[in-house]
Amino acid sequence: MTTSRSFLSRLRSAAEMLEGAQSAAASVEAGRRPSPRALRQLGLSPEAFDGMRLR
């Protein structure tokens, strides 16, 4: 049996993803590493970002 997610649950997930994107983009533009929380909100592993060169 599959469970269906409510509209509010999907809306909350989308809002969290946008929040993570905004936070990560601001960090990268400032030459800093995004927080692990922001990366997880985007579905990225914080460890995968370690090899990235920011500037």
PDB file of C-alpha atoms in Angstrom:
ATOM      1  CA  MET A   1       0.000   0.000   0.000  1.00  0.00           C
ATOM      2  CA  THR A   2       1.374   3.392  -0.935  1.00  0.00           C
ATOM      3  CA  THR A   3       0.943   6.463   1.158  1.00  0.00           C
ATOM      4  CA  SER A   4       0.053   9.736  -0.455  1.00  0.00           C
ATOM      5  CA  ARG A   5       1.524  12.985   0.729  1.00  0.00           C
ATOM      6  CA  SER A   6      -0.821  15.809   1.486  1.00  0.00           C
ATOM      7  CA  PHE A   7      -0.729  19.052  -0.423  1.00  0.00           C
ATOM      8  CA  LEU A   8       0.628  20.889   2.629  1.00  0.00           C
ATOM      9  CA  SER A   9       3.410  18.338   3.031  1.00  0.00           C
ATOM     10  CA  ARG A  10       4.477  18.824  -0.579  1.00  0.00           C
ATOM     11  CA  LEU A  11       4.266  22.593  -0.237  1.00  0.00           C
ATOM     12  CA  ARG A  12       6.415  22.473   2.903  1.00  0.00           C
ATOM     13  CA  SER A  13       9.022  20.340   1.116  1.00  0.00           C
ATOM     14  CA  ALA A  14       9.153  22.778  -1.794  1.00  0.00           C
ATOM     15  CA  ALA A  15       9.529  25.743   0.573  1.00  0.00           C
ATOM     16  CA  GLU A  16      12.379  24.007   2.422  1.00  0.00           C
ATOM     17  CA  MET A  17      14.148  23.261  -0.850  1.00  0.00           C
ATOM     18  CA  LEU A  18      13.861  26.911  -1.944  1.00  0.00           C
ATOM     19  CA  GLU A  19      15.159  28.041   1.447  1.00  0.00           C
ATOM     20  CA  GLY A  20      18.163  25.742   1.047  1.00  0.00           C
ATOM     21  CA  ALA A  21      18.800  27.021  -2.471  1.00  0.00           C
ATOM     22  CA  GLN A  22      18.711  30.636  -1.331  1.00  0.00           C
ATOM     23  CA  SER A  23      21.029  29.964   1.591  1.00  0.00           C
ATOM     24  CA  ALA A  24      23.487  27.926  -0.487  1.00  0.00           C
ATOM     25  CA  ALA A  25      23.554  30.504  -3.290  1.00  0.00           C
ATOM     26  CA  ALA A  26      24.242  33.347  -0.866  1.00  0.00           C
ATOM     27  CA  SER A  27      27.083  31.389   0.731  1.00  0.00           C
ATOM     28  CA  VAL A  28      28.701  30.499  -2.584  1.00  0.00           C
ATOM     29  CA  GLU A  29      28.416  34.076  -3.869  1.00  0.00           C
ATOM     30  CA  ALA A  30      30.179  35.261  -0.710  1.00  0.00           C
ATOM     31  CA  GLY A  31      32.939  32.697  -1.245  1.00  0.00           C
ATOM     32  CA  ARG A  32      31.897  30.527   1.691  1.00  0.00           C
ATOM     33  CA  ARG A  33      30.909  26.887   1.953  1.00  0.00           C
ATOM     34  CA  PRO A  34      27.137  26.379   2.323  1.00  0.00           C
ATOM     35  CA  SER A  35      25.906  24.896   5.574  1.00  0.00           C
ATOM     36  CA  PRO A  36      25.343  21.138   5.699  1.00  0.00           C
ATOM     37  CA  ARG A  37      21.649  21.812   6.373  1.00  0.00           C
ATOM     38  CA  ALA A  38      21.275  23.907   3.213  1.00  0.00           C
ATOM     39  CA  LEU A  39      22.995  21.237   1.141  1.00  0.00           C
ATOM     40  CA  ARG A  40      20.776  18.479   2.571  1.00  0.00           C
ATOM     41  CA  GLN A  41      17.673  20.578   1.814  1.00  0.00           C
ATOM     42  CA  LEU A  42      18.814  20.548  -1.811  1.00  0.00           C
ATOM     43  CA  GLY A  43      19.327  16.806  -1.747  1.00  0.00           C
ATOM     44  CA  LEU A  44      23.119  17.102  -1.858  1.00  0.00           C
ATOM     45  CA  SER A  45      25.583  15.327   0.382  1.00  0.00           C
ATOM     46  CA  PRO A  46      27.656  17.803   2.415  1.00  0.00           C
ATOM     47  CA  GLU A  47      30.668  15.536   1.841  1.00  0.00           C
ATOM     48  CA  ALA A  48      30.230  15.797  -1.934  1.00  0.00           C
ATOM     49  CA  PHE A  49      30.668  19.569  -1.700  1.00  0.00           C
ATOM     50  CA  ASP A  50      34.068  19.280   0.027  1.00  0.00           C
ATOM     51  CA  GLY A  51      35.963  18.972  -3.258  1.00  0.00           C
ATOM     52  CA  MET A  52      34.372  22.061  -4.819  1.00  0.00           C
ATOM     53  CA  ARG A  53      36.521  25.105  -5.379  1.00  0.00           C
ATOM     54  CA  LEU A  54      34.594  28.309  -4.644  1.00  0.00           C
ATOM     55  CA  ARG A  55      37.007  30.954  -5.995  1.00  0.00           C
TER      56      ARG A  55
END
